[in-house]
Amino acid sequence: MKMIQERILRHEARFTRHPFFARLEKNPPLEQLAPFPLCLAFFVMTFQEILRISDERAADPEYKRLIHCHRLEDAGHDRWFVADLKALGIELPTAAQLFAPPHDAARSASFALMSEAFTARHDASQLTLLLTLESAGHVFFERFARYLDRIGERRRLRYFSQTHLDVEKAHDVFEECNDARIKALELDDEAQREALQLVERCYHQLGAMFDDFEAHIAAGAARAEPAPSKPRSVRGTAIHAGSGPALRPSARRAPSRRPR
């Protein structure tokens, strides 16, 4: 398993360079990230089912213990997500909305990751699946929590906040004793090959999902930019229609001038 963990870490490092996280470093207003939080809903709900399937299908006692512990510690995080949507003023999507085109990428990634839990031939792959998802989660929660702190977000959030990251890092599968135990697990060539290929596929799916999030955000930002216009002359004075920046919900309004 040590080789598997090293492969996960290489992909994790690559994932940190995704354009979505580069966007967060620029500290855009939270409303400019729409529709990202909403489109994550299908994946968040499916994640709980992935944990359940991996737990139920694991047979080896050593792997079963690690996987079951991870499932218990992640239980209820979907409710944190729902509560955060409400705190952000985002209405929870209906079933019809979840299966509409804006959620295509999240559904595709969720189904692909779920299929890994169903088709894994070795318990090592079930554990690898959870370790891979946890690895990507660390990247996301750490960067998103820092972003929220930088922009001064003060609403009480749990799923998108530092609180979630702290809980993730406290999981038993990441404690030193268990980390050493995982590294010491011996895999035969077939199990190792299957696990390594699983890491590649998982990060491919996660990357594709965030590619779609970034594309939607970029498209929304482009639509929000004022269209360039030609100056029109009024009594010899050049006036640029729409020359000022569009006012966003988080922007401060300029103080009005007193009438003369």
Coordinates of C-alpha atoms in Angstrom, one line a residue, residues 120-219:
A120 CA -13.3 -3.6 -7.2
R121 CA -12.0 -7.2 -7.0
H122 CA -9.8 -6.6 -4.0
D123 CA -10.4 -5.0 -0.6
A124 CA -7.2 -3.0 -1.1
S125 CA -9.0 -1.2 -4.0
Q126 CA -12.0 -0.3 -1.7
L127 CA -9.6 1.3 0.8
T128 CA -7.7 3.0 -2.1
L129 CA -10.9 4.5 -3.3
L130 CA -11.6 6.1 0.0
L131 CA -8.0 7.3 0.5
T132 CA -8.1 8.9 -3.0
L133 CA -11.3 10.7 -2.3
E134 CA -10.1 11.8 1.0
S135 CA -6.9 13.1 -0.6
A136 CA -8.8 15.3 -3.1
G137 CA -11.1 16.4 -0.2
H138 CA -8.1 17.7 1.7
V139 CA -7.0 19.8 -1.3
F140 CA -10.5 21.2 -1.7
F141 CA -11.5 21.9 1.9
E142 CA -8.1 23.5 2.8
R143 CA -8.2 25.9 -0.1
F144 CA -11.8 26.7 0.1
A145 CA -11.6 27.4 3.9
R146 CA -8.7 29.7 3.4
Y147 CA -10.5 31.5 0.6
L148 CA -13.6 32.1 2.8
D149 CA -11.3 33.4 5.5
R150 CA -9.6 35.8 3.1
I151 CA -12.8 37.3 1.8
G152 CA -14.2 37.7 5.3
E153 CA -17.1 35.3 5.0
R154 CA -18.7 35.3 8.5
R155 CA -21.8 33.0 8.0
R156 CA -21.7 29.9 10.1
L157 CA -20.7 27.2 7.7
R158 CA -19.6 23.6 8.4
Y159 CA -19.2 21.7 5.1
F160 CA -17.2 24.5 3.4
S161 CA -15.3 25.7 6.4
Q162 CA -12.2 25.0 8.4
T163 CA -14.3 22.9 10.7
H164 CA -14.7 20.3 8.0
L165 CA -11.0 20.2 7.2
D166 CA -10.2 19.8 10.9
V167 CA -12.5 16.8 11.1
E168 CA -11.1 15.2 8.0
K169 CA -7.6 15.5 9.3
A170 CA -8.6 13.9 12.6
H171 CA -10.0 10.8 10.9
D172 CA -8.5 7.5 12.1
V173 CA -7.3 6.6 8.7
F174 CA -4.9 9.5 8.9
E175 CA -3.7 9.0 12.4
E176 CA 0.0 8.0 12.6
C177 CA -0.7 4.5 13.8
N178 CA -3.1 3.7 11.1
D179 CA -1.0 5.4 8.4
A180 CA 1.8 3.0 9.4
R181 CA -0.5 0.1 9.4
I182 CA -1.8 1.0 5.9
K183 CA 1.7 1.3 4.5
A184 CA 2.6 -2.1 5.9
L185 CA -0.3 -3.8 4.1
E186 CA 1.1 -6.2 1.5
L187 CA -0.5 -6.5 -1.9
D188 CA 0.1 -9.0 -4.6
D189 CA 0.9 -7.8 -8.1
E190 CA -2.7 -8.1 -9.3
A191 CA -4.2 -6.2 -6.3
Q192 CA -1.5 -3.5 -6.6
R193 CA -2.1 -3.0 -10.3
E194 CA -5.8 -2.7 -9.8
A195 CA -5.4 -0.1 -7.0
L196 CA -2.9 2.0 -9.0
Q197 CA -5.2 2.1 -12.0
L198 CA -8.1 3.0 -9.7
V199 CA -6.2 6.1 -8.4
E200 CA -5.6 7.2 -12.0
R201 CA -9.3 6.8 -12.9
C202 CA -10.6 8.5 -9.8
Y203 CA -8.4 11.6 -10.2
H204 CA -9.4 11.8 -13.8
Q205 CA -13.0 11.9 -12.9
L206 CA -12.5 14.4 -10.1
G207 CA -10.5 16.6 -12.5
A208 CA -13.2 16.5 -15.1
M209 CA -15.8 17.5 -12.6
F210 CA -13.8 20.5 -11.5
D211 CA -13.0 21.3 -15.1
D212 CA -16.8 21.7 -15.7
F213 CA -17.2 23.8 -12.5
E214 CA -14.5 26.1 -13.7
A215 CA -15.9 26.4 -17.2
H216 CA -19.3 27.4 -15.8
I217 CA -17.8 30.0 -13.5
A218 CA -15.7 31.4 -16.2
A219 CA -18.7 31.6 -18.6

